[in-house]
PDB file of C-alpha atoms in Angstrom:
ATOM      1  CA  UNK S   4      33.663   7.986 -13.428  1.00  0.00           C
ATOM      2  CA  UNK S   5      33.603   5.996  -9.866  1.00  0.00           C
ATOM      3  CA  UNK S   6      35.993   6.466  -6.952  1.00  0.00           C
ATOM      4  CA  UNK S   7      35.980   3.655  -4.985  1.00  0.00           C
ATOM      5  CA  UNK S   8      37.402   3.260  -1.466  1.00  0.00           C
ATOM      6  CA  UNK S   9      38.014  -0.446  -0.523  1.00  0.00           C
ATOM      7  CA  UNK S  10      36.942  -0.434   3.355  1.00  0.00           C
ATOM      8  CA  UNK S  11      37.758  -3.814   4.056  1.00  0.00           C
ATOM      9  CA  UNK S  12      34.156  -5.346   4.204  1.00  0.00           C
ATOM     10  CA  UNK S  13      32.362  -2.980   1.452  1.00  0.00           C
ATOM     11  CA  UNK S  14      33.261  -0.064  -0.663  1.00  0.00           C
ATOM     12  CA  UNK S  15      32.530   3.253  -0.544  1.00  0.00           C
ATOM     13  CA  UNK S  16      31.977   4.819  -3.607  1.00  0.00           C
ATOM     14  CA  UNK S  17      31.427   7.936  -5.443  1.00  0.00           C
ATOM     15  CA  UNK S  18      30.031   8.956  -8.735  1.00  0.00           C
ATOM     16  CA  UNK S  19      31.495  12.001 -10.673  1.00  0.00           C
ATOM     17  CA  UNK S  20      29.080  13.785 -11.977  1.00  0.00           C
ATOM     18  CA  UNK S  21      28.530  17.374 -14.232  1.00  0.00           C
ATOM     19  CA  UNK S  22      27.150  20.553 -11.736  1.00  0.00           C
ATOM     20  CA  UNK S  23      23.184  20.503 -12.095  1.00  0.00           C
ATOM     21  CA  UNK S  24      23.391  17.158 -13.594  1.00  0.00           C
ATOM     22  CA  UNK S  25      21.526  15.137 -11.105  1.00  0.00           C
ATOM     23  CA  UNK S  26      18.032  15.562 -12.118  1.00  0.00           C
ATOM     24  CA  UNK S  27      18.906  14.363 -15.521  1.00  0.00           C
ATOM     25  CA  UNK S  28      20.559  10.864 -13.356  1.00  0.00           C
ATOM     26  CA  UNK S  29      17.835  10.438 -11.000  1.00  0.00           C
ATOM     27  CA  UNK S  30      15.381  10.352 -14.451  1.00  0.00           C
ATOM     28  CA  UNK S  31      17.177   7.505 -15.890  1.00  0.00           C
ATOM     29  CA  UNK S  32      16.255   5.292 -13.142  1.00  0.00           C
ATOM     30  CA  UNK S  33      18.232   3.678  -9.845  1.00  0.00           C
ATOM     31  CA  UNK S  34      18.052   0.622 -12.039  1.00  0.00           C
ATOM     32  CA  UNK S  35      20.037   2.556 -15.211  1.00  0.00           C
ATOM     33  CA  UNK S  36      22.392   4.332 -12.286  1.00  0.00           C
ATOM     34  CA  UNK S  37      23.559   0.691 -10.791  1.00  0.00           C
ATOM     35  CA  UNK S  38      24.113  -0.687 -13.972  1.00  0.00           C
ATOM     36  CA  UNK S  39      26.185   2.236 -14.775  1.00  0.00           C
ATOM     37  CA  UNK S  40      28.031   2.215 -11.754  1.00  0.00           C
ATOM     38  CA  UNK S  41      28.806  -1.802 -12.479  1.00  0.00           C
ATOM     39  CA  UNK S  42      30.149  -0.846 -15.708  1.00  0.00           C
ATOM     40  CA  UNK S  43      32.244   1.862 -14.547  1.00  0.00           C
ATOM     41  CA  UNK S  44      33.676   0.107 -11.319  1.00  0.00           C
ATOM     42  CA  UNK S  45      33.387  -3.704 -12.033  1.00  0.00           C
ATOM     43  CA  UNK S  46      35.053  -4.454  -8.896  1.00  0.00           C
ATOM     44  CA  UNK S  47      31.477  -2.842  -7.190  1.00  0.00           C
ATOM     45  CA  UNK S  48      29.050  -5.230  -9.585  1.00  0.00           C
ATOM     46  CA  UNK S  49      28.337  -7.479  -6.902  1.00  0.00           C
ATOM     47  CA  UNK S  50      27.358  -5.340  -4.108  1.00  0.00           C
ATOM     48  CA  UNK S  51      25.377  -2.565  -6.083  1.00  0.00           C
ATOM     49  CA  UNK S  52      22.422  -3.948  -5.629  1.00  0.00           C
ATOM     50  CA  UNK S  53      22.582  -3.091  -1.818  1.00  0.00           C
ATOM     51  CA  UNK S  54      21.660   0.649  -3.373  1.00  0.00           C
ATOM     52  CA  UNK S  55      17.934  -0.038  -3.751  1.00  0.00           C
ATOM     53  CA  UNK S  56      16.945   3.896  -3.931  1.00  0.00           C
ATOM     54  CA  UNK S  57      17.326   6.740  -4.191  1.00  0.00           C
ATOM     55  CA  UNK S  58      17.170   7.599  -0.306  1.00  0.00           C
ATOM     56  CA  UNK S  59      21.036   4.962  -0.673  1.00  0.00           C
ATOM     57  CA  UNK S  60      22.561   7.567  -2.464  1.00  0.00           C
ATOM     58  CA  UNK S  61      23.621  11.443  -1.307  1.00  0.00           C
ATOM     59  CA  UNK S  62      24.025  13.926  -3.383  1.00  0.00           C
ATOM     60  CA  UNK S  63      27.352  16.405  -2.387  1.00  0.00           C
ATOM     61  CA  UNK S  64      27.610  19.161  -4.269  1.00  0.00           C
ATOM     62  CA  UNK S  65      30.957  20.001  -4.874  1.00  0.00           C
ATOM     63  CA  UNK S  66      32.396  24.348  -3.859  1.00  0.00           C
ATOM     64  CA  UNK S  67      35.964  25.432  -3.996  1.00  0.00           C
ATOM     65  CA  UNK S  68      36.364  28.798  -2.891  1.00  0.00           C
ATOM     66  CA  UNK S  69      37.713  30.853   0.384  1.00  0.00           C
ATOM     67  CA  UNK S  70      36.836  33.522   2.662  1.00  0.00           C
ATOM     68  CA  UNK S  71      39.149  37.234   1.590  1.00  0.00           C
ATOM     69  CA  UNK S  72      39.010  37.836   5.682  1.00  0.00           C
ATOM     70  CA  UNK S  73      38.529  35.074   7.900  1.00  0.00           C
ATOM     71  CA  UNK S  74      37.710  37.161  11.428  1.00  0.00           C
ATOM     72  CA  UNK S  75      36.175  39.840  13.214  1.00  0.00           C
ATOM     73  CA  UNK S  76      35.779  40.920  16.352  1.00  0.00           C
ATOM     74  CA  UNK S  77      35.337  37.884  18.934  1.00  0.00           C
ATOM     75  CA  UNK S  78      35.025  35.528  15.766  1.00  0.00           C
ATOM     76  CA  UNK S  79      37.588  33.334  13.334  1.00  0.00           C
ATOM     77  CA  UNK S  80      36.538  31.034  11.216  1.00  0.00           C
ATOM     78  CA  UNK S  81      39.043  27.929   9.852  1.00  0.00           C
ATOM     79  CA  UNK S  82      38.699  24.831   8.093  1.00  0.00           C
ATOM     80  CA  UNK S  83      35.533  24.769   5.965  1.00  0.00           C
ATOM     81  CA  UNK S  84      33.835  27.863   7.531  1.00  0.00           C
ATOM     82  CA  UNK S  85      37.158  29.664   6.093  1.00  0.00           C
ATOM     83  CA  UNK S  86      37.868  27.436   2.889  1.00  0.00           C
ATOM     84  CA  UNK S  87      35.393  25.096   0.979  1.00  0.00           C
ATOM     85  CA  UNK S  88      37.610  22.326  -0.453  1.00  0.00           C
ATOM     86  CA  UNK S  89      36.865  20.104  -3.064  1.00  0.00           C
ATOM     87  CA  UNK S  90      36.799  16.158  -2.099  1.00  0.00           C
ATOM     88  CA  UNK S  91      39.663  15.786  -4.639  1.00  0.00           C
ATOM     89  CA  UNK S  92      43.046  14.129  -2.451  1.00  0.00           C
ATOM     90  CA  UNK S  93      40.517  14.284   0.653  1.00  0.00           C
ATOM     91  CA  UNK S  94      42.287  17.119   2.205  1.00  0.00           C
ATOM     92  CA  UNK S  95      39.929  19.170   3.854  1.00  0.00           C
ATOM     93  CA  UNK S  96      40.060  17.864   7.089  1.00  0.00           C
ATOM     94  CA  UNK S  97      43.678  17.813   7.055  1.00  0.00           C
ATOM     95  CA  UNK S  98      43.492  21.140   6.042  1.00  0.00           C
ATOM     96  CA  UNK S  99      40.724  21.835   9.156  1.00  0.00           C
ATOM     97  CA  UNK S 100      43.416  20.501  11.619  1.00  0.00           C
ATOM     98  CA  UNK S 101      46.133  22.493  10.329  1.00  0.00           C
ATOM     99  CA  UNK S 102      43.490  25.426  11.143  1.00  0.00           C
ATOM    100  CA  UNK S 103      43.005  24.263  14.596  1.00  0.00           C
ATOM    101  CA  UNK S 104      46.410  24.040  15.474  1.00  0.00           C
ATOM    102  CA  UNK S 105      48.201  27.175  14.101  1.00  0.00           C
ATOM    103  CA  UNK S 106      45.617  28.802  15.819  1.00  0.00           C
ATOM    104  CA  UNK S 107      45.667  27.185  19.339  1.00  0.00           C
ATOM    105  CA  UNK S 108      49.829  27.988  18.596  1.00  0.00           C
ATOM    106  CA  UNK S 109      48.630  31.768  18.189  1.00  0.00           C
ATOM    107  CA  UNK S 110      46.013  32.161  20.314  1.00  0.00           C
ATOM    108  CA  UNK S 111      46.703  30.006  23.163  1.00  0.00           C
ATOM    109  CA  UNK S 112      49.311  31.675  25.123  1.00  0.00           C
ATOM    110  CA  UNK S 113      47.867  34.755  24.829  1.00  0.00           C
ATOM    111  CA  UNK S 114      44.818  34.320  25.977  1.00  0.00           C
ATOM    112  CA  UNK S 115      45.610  32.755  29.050  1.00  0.00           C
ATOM    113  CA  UNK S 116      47.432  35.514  30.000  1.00  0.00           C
ATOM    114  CA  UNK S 117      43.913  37.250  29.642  1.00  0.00           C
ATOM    115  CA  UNK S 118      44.918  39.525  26.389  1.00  0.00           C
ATOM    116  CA  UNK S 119      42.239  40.502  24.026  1.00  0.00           C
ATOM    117  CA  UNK S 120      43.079  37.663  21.164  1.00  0.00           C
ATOM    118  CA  UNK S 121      41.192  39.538  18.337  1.00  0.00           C
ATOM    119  CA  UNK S 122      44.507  41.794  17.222  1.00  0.00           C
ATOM    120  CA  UNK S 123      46.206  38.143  16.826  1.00  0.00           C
ATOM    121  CA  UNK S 124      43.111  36.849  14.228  1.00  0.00           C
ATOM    122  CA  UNK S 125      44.911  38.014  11.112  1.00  0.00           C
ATOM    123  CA  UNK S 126      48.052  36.078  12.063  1.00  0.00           C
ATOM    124  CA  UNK S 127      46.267  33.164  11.980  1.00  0.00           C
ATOM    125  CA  UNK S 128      44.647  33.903   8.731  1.00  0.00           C
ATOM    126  CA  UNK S 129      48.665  35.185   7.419  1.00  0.00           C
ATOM    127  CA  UNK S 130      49.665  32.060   8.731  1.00  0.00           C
ATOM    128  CA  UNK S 131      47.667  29.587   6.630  1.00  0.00           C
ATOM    129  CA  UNK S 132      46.681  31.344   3.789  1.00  0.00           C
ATOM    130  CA  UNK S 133      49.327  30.053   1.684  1.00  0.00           C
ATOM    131  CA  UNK S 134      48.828  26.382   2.336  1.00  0.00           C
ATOM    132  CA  UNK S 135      44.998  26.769   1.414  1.00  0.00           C
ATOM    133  CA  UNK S 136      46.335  28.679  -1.632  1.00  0.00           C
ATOM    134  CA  UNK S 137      48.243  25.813  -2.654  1.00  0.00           C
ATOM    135  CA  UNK S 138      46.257  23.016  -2.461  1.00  0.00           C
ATOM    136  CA  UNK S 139      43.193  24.504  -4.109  1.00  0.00           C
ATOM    137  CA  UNK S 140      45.500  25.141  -6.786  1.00  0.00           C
ATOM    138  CA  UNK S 141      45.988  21.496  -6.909  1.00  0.00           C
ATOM    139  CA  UNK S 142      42.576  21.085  -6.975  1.00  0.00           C
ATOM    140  CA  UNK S 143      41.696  23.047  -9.700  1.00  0.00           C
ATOM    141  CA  UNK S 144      44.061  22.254 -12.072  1.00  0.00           C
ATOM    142  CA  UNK S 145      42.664  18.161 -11.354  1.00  0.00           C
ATOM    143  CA  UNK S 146      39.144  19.507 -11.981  1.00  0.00           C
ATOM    144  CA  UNK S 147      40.620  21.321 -15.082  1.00  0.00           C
ATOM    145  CA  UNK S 148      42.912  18.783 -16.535  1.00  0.00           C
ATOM    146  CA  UNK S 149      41.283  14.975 -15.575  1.00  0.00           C
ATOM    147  CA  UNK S 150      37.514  15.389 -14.378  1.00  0.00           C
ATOM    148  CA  UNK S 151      36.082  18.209 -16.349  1.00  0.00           C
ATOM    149  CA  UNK S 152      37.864  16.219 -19.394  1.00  0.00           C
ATOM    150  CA  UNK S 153      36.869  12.645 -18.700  1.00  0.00           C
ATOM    151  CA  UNK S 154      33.058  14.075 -17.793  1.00  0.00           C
ATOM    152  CA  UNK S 155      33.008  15.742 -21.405  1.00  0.00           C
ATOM    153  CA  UNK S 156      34.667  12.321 -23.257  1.00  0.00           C
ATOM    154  CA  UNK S 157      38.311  14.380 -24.342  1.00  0.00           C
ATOM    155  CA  UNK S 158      40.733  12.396 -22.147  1.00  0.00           C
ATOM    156  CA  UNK S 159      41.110   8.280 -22.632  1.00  0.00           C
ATOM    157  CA  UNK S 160      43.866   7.489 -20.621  1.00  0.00           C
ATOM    158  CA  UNK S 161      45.833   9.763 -17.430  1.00  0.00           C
ATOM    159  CA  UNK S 162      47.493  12.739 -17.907  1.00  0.00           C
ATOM    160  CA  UNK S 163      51.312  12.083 -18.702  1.00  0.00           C
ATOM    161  CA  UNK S 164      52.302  13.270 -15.075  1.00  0.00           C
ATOM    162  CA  UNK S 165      50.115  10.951 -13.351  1.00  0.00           C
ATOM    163  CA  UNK S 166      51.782   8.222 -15.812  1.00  0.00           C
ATOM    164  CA  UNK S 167      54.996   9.245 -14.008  1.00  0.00           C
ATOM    165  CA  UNK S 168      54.026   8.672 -10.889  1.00  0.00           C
ATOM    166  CA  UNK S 169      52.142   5.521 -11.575  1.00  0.00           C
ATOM    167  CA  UNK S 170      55.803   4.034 -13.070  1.00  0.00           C
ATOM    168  CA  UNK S 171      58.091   5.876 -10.383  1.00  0.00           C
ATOM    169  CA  UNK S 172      57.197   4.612  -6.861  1.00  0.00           C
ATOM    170  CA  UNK S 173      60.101   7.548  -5.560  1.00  0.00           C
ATOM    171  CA  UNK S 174      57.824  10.064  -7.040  1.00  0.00           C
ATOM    172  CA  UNK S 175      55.075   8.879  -5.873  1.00  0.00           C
ATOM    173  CA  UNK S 176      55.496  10.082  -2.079  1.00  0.00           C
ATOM    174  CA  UNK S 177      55.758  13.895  -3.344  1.00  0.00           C
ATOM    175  CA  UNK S 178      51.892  14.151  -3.517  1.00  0.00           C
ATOM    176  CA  UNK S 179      50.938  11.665  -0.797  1.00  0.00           C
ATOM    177  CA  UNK S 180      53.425  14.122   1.482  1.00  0.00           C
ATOM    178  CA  UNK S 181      51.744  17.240   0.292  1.00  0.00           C
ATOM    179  CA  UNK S 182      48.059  15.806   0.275  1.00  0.00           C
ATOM    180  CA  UNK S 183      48.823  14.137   3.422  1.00  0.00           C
ATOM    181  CA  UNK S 184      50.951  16.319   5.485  1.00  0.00           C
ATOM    182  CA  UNK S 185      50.154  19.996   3.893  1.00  0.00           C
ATOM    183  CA  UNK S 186      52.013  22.748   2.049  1.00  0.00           C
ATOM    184  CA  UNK S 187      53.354  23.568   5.763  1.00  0.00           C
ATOM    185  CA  UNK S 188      52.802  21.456   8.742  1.00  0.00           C
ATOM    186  CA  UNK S 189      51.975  22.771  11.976  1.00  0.00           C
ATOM    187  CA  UNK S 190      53.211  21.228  15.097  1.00  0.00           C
ATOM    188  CA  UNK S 191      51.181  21.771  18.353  1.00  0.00           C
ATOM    189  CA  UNK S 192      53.126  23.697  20.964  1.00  0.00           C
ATOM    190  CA  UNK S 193      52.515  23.775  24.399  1.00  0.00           C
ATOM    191  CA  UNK S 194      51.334  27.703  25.638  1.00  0.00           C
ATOM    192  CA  UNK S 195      53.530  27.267  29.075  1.00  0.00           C
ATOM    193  CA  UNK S 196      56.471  26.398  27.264  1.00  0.00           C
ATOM    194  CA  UNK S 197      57.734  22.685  26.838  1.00  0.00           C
ATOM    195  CA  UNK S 198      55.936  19.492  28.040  1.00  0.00           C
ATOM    196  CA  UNK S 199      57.850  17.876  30.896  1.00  0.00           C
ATOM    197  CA  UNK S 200      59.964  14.704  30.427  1.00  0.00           C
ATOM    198  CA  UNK S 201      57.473  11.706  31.204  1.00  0.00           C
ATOM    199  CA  UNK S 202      58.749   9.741  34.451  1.00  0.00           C
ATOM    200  CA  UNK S 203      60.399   5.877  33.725  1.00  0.00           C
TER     201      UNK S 203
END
């Protein structure tokens, strides 16, 4: 399996591979990897040879999992620090944004009134818990359902609901508006209150 991203003047590209698989790749030879990466993507064939080593290819190895408490004293941690996401709907710097800005929203006004921000931590944590939740739920169940089947040879076409999609264009914006905008979107407010009107 290749993902390809079409970036206008080349293509960046992934391989999908099985967890403590690599060694097993790298012994086949770059050669045997480009050709299989052609096959896979043939939309990449003419390019590939551009990866002439190893040292052109990165290996990312792939966590899903969460912090249970995200703070302590003097310390929060948000985006990846709080939540390793998979690459799967390329979410996890929306995610890491979302962070950012509930907690500026929490911890902002607060703190410039000089109180001690570490009771507020937890809200922050409370606050975006359930979007994380969500869309590592998403995640797994795509691990479950399309990669860990097409990497083991038991799936030969999409699942049925990404056939739906693929046919209804409508339905198509309900993931791009979750992947893209989160489970709940956070809006960055101002800690004085309300920006002033810009002048004519």
């Amino acid at each position: 399996m290749v993902v390809a991203i079409d970036r206008g003047d080349y293509f960046q590209c992934a391989r999908v591979i099985r967890k403590g698989s690599a060694a097993a790749l790298r012994a086949r030879g770059i050669v045997a990897f480009r050709a299989e990466m052609a096959e896979a993507a043939p939309a990449i064939a003419p390019g590939i040879a551009a990866v002439r080593d190893w040292d052109d290819v990165k290996l990312l190895s792939v966590s899903l999992d969460r912090l249970t408490r995200w703070y302590r004293p003097g310390l929060l941690a948000i985006g990846d620090a709080a939540h390793a996401m998979s690459p799967v709907g390329g979410v996890g710097i929306n995610l890491a944004i979302q962070d950012a800005v509930a907690a500026a929203n929490i911890l902002a006004a607060p703190m410039l009134k000089g109180d001690d921000p570490d009771p507020l931590l937890a809200k922050v944590q409370a606050r975006r818990m359930f979007p994380v939740r969500v869309i590592q739920a998403i995640q797994r169940a795509a691990h479950r359902n399309v990669l860990e089947r097409a990497l083991s040879g038991g799936i030969d076409r999409a699942p049925w609901l990404l056939r739906v999609f693929d046919r209804v264009a409508l339905l198509r914006r309900i993931p791009a508006r979750v992947l893209g905008l989160g489970v709940r979107r956070e809006h960055i407010r101002s800690p004085a209150g309300p920006s002033p009107s810009p002048r004519p």
